PDB file of C-alpha atoms in Angstrom:
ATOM      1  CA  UNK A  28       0.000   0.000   0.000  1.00  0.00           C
ATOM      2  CA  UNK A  29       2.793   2.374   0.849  1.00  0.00           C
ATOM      3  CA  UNK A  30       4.453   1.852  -2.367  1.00  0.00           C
ATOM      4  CA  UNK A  31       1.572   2.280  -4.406  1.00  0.00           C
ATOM      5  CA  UNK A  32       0.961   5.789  -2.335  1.00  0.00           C
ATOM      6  CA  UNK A  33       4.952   6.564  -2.916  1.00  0.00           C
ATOM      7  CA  UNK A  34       4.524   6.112  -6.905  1.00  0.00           C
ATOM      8  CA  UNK A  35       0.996   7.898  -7.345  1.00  0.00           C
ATOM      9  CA  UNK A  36       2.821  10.659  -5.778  1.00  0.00           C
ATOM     10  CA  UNK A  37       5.329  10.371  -8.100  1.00  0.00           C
ATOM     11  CA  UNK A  38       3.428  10.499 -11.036  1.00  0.00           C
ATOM     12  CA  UNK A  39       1.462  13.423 -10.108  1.00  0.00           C
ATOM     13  CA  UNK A  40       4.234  15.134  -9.474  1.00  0.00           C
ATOM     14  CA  UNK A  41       6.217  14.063 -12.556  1.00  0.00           C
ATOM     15  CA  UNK A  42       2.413  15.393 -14.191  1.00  0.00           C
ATOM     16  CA  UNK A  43       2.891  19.003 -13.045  1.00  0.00           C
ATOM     17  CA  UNK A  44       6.362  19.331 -13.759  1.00  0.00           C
ATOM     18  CA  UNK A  45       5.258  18.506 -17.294  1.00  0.00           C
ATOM     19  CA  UNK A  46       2.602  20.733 -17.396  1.00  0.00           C
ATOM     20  CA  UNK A  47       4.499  23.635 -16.137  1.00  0.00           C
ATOM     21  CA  UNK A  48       5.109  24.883 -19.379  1.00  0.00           C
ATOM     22  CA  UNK A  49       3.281  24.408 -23.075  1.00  0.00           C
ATOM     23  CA  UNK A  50       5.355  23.013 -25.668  1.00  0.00           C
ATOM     24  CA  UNK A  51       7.248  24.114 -28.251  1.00  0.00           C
ATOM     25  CA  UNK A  52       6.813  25.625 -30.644  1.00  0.00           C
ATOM     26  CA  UNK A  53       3.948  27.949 -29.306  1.00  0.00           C
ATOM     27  CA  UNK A  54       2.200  31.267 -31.280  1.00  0.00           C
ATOM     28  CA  UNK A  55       2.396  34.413 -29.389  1.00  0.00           C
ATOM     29  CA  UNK A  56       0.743  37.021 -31.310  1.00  0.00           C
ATOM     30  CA  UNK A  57       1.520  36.334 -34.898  1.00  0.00           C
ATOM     31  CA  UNK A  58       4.847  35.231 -34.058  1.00  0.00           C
ATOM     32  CA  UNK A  59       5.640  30.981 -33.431  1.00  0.00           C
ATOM     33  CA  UNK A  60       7.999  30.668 -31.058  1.00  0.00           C
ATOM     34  CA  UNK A  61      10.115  27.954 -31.754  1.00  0.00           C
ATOM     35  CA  UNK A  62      12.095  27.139 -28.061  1.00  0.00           C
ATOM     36  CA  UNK A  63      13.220  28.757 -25.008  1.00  0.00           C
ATOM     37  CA  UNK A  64      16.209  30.934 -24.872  1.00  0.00           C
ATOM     38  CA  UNK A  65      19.047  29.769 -23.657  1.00  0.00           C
ATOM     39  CA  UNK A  66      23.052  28.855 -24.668  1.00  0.00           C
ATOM     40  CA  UNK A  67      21.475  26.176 -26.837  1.00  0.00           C
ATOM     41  CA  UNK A  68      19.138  27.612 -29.262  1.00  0.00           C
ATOM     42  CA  UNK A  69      20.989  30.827 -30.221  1.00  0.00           C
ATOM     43  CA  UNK A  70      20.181  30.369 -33.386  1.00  0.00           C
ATOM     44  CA  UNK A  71      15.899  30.693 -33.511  1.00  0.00           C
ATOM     45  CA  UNK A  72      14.058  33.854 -34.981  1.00  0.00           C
ATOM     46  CA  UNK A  73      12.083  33.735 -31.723  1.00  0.00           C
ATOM     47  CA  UNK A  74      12.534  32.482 -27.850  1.00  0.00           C
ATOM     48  CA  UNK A  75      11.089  32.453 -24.512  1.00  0.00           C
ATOM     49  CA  UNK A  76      12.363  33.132 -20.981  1.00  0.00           C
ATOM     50  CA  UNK A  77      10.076  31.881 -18.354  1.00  0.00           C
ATOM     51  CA  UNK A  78       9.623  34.016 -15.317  1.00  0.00           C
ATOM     52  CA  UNK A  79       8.392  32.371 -11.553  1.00  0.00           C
ATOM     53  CA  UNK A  80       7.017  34.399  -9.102  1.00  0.00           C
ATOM     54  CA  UNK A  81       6.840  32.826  -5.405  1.00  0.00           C
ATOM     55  CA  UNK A  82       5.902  34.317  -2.218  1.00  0.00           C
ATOM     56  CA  UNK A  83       3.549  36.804  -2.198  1.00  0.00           C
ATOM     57  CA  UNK A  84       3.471  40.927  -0.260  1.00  0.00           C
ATOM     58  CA  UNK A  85       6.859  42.527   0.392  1.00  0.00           C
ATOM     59  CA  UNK A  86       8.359  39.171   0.085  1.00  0.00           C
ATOM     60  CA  UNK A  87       7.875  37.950  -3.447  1.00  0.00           C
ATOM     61  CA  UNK A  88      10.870  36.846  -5.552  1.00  0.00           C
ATOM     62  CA  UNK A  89      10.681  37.200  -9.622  1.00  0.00           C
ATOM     63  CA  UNK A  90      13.570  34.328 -11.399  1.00  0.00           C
ATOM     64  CA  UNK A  91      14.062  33.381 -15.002  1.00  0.00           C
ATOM     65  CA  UNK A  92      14.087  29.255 -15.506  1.00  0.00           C
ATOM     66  CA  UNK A  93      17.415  27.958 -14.680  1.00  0.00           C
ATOM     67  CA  UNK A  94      19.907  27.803 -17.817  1.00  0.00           C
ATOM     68  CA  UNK A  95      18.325  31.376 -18.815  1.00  0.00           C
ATOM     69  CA  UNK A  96      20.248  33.620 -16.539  1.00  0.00           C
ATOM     70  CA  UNK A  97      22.484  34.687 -19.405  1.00  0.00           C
ATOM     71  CA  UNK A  98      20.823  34.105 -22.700  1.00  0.00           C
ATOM     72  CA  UNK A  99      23.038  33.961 -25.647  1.00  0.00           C
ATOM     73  CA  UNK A 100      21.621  35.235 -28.869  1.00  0.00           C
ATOM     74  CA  UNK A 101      23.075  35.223 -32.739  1.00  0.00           C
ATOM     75  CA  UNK A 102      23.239  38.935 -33.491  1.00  0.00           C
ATOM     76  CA  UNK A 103      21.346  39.287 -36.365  1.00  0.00           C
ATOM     77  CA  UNK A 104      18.425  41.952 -36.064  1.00  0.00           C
ATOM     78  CA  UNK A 105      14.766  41.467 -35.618  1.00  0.00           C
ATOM     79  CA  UNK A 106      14.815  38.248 -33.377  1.00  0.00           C
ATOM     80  CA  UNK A 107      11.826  38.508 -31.054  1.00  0.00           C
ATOM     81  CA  UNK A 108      11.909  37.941 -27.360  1.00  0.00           C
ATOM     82  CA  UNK A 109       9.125  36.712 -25.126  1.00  0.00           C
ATOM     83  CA  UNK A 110       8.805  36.408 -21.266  1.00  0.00           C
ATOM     84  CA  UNK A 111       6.151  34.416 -20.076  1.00  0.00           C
ATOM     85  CA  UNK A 112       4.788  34.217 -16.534  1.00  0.00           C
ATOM     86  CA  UNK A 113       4.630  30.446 -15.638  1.00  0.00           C
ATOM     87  CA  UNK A 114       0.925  28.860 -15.348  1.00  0.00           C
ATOM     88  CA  UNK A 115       1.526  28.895 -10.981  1.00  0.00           C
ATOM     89  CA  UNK A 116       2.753  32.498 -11.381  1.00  0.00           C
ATOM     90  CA  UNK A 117      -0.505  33.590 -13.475  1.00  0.00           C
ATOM     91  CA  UNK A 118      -2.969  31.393 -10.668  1.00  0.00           C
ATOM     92  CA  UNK A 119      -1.217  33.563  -8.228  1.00  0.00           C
ATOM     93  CA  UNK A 120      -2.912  36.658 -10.070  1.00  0.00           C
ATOM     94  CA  UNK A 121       1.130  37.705 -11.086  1.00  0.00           C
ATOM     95  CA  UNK A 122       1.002  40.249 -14.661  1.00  0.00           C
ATOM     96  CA  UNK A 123       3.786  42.241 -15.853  1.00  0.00           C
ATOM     97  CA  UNK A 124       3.762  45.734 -15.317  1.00  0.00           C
ATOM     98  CA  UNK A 125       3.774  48.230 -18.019  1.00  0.00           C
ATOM     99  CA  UNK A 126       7.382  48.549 -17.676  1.00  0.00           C
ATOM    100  CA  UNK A 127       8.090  44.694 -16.774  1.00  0.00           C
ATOM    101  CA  UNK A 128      11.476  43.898 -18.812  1.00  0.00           C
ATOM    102  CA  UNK A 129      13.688  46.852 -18.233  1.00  0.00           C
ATOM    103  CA  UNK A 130      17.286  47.062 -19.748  1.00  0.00           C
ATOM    104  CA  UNK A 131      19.642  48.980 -17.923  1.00  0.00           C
ATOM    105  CA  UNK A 132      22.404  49.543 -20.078  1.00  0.00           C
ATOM    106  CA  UNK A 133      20.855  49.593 -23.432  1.00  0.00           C
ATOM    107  CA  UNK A 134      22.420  53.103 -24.315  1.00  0.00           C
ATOM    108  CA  UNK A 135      22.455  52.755 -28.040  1.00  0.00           C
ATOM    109  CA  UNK A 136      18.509  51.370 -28.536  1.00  0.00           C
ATOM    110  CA  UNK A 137      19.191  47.646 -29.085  1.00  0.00           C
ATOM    111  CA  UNK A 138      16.286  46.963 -28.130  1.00  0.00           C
ATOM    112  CA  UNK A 139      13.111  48.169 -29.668  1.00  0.00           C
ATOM    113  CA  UNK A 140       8.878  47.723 -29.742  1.00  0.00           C
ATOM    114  CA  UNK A 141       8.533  46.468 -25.875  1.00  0.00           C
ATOM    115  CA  UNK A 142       4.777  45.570 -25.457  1.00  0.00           C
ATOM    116  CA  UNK A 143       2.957  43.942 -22.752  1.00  0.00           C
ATOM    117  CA  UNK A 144       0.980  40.952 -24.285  1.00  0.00           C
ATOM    118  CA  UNK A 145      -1.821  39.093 -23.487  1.00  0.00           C
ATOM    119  CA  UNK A 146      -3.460  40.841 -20.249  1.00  0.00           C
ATOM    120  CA  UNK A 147      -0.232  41.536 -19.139  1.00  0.00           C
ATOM    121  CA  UNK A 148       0.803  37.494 -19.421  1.00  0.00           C
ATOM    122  CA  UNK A 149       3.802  37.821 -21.564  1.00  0.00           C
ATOM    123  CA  UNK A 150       6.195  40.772 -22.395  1.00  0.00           C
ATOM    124  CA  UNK A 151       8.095  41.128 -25.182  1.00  0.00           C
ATOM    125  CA  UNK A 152      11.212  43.313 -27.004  1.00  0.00           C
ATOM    126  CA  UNK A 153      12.656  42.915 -30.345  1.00  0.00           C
ATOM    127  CA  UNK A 154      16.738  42.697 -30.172  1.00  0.00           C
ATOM    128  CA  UNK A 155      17.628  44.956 -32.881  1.00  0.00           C
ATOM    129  CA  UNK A 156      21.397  42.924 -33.103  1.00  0.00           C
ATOM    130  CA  UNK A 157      23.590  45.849 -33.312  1.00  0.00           C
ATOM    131  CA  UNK A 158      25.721  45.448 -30.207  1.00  0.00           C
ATOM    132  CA  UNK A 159      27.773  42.666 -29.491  1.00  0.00           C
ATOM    133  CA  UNK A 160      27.665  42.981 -25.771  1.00  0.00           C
ATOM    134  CA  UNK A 161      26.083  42.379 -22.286  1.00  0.00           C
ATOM    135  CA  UNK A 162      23.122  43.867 -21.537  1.00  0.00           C
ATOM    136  CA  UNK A 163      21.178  43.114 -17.909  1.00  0.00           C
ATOM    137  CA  UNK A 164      18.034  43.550 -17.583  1.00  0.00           C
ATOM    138  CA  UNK A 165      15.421  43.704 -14.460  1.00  0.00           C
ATOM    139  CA  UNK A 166      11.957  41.727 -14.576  1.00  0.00           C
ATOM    140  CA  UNK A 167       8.774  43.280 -12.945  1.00  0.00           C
ATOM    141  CA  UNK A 168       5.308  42.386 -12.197  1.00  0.00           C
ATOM    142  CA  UNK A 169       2.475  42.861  -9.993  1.00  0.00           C
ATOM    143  CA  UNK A 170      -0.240  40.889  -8.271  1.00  0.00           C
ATOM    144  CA  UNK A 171      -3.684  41.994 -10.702  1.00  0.00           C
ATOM    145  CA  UNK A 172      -5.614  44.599  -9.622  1.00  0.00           C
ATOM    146  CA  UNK A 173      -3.120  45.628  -6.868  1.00  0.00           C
ATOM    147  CA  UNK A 174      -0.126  48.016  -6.278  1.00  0.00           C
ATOM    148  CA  UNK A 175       2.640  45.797  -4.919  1.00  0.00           C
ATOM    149  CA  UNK A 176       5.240  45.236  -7.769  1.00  0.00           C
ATOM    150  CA  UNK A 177       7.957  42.386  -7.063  1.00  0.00           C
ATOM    151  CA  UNK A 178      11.384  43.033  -8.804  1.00  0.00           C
ATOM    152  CA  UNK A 179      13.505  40.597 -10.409  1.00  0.00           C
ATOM    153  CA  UNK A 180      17.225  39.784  -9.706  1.00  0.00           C
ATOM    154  CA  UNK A 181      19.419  40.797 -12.997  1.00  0.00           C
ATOM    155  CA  UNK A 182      19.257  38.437 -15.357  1.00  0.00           C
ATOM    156  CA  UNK A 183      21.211  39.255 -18.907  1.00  0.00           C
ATOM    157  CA  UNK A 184      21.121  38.981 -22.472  1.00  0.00           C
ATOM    158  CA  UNK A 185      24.338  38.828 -24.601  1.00  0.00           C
ATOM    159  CA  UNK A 186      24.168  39.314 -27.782  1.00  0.00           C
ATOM    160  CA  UNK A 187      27.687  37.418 -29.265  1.00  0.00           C
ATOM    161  CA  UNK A 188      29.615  38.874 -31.898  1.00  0.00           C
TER     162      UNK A 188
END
């Protein structure tokens, strides 16, 4: 009996892990988005970064999926870039704010046509390709219908020469 308890555990846990995220490719807008961004696929016209929110109040923590810390991308221009709240992080009533992907040392426009998608579900900025550099970037959203924002740590971008 305990066994049998121990593996239908498993499997439903194994079942949200799976369902965590939709698969790829996925449209957003007119766009199909062909894999997440990350060191791997530098070479797509379009990627995803998915964004967690836990805790909730003064206390809530915004990360990017591990393995897209520092995303790599083939510096060519017009490659789209989507962040998506994760299906617990949009139960938890989490949208991006107007502002929600911020880059802080974009100095020469890189990046262009930011636009909050979906009822503030998904964000998303167009890397123009002209730098090859760094560039960090800050993640925020907010709990729908209320002023609290939460703040992300710095992820980055790095568009390779």
């Amino acid at each position: 009996m305990l066994i049998r308890t121990l593996i239908g555990c498993a499997s439903m846990v194994l079942a949200s892990i799976t369902q965590a995220q939709p698969s790829m490719p996925m449209k957003i807008e007119a766009f199909t988005v062909e894999a997440p961004c990350n060191e791997v696929n530098t070479e797509v016209d379009h990627c995803v970064i998915w964004v967690t929110v836990t805790g909730s109040g003064p206390t809530c923590t915004v990360t990017v999926d591990a393995g897209q810390e520092l995303v790599t991308m083939a510096r060519s221009r017009g490659k789209m870039i989507f962040w998506m709240l994760t299906p617990e992080s949009l139960k938890a009533r989490y949208r991006f704010t107007a502002d929600g992907v911020t880059f802080k040392n974009d100095r020469d426009r890189n990046f262009k046509a930011a636009r909050v998608l979906q009822g503030g579900e998904a964000y998303r900025w167009k890397n123009g390709g002209k730098a090859p550099r760094v560039f960090e970037y800050t993640i925020k959203v907010a709990i729908d219908g209320e002023d609290l924002e939460c703040q992300s740590e710095d992820p980055w971008i790095r568009n390779r020469v």
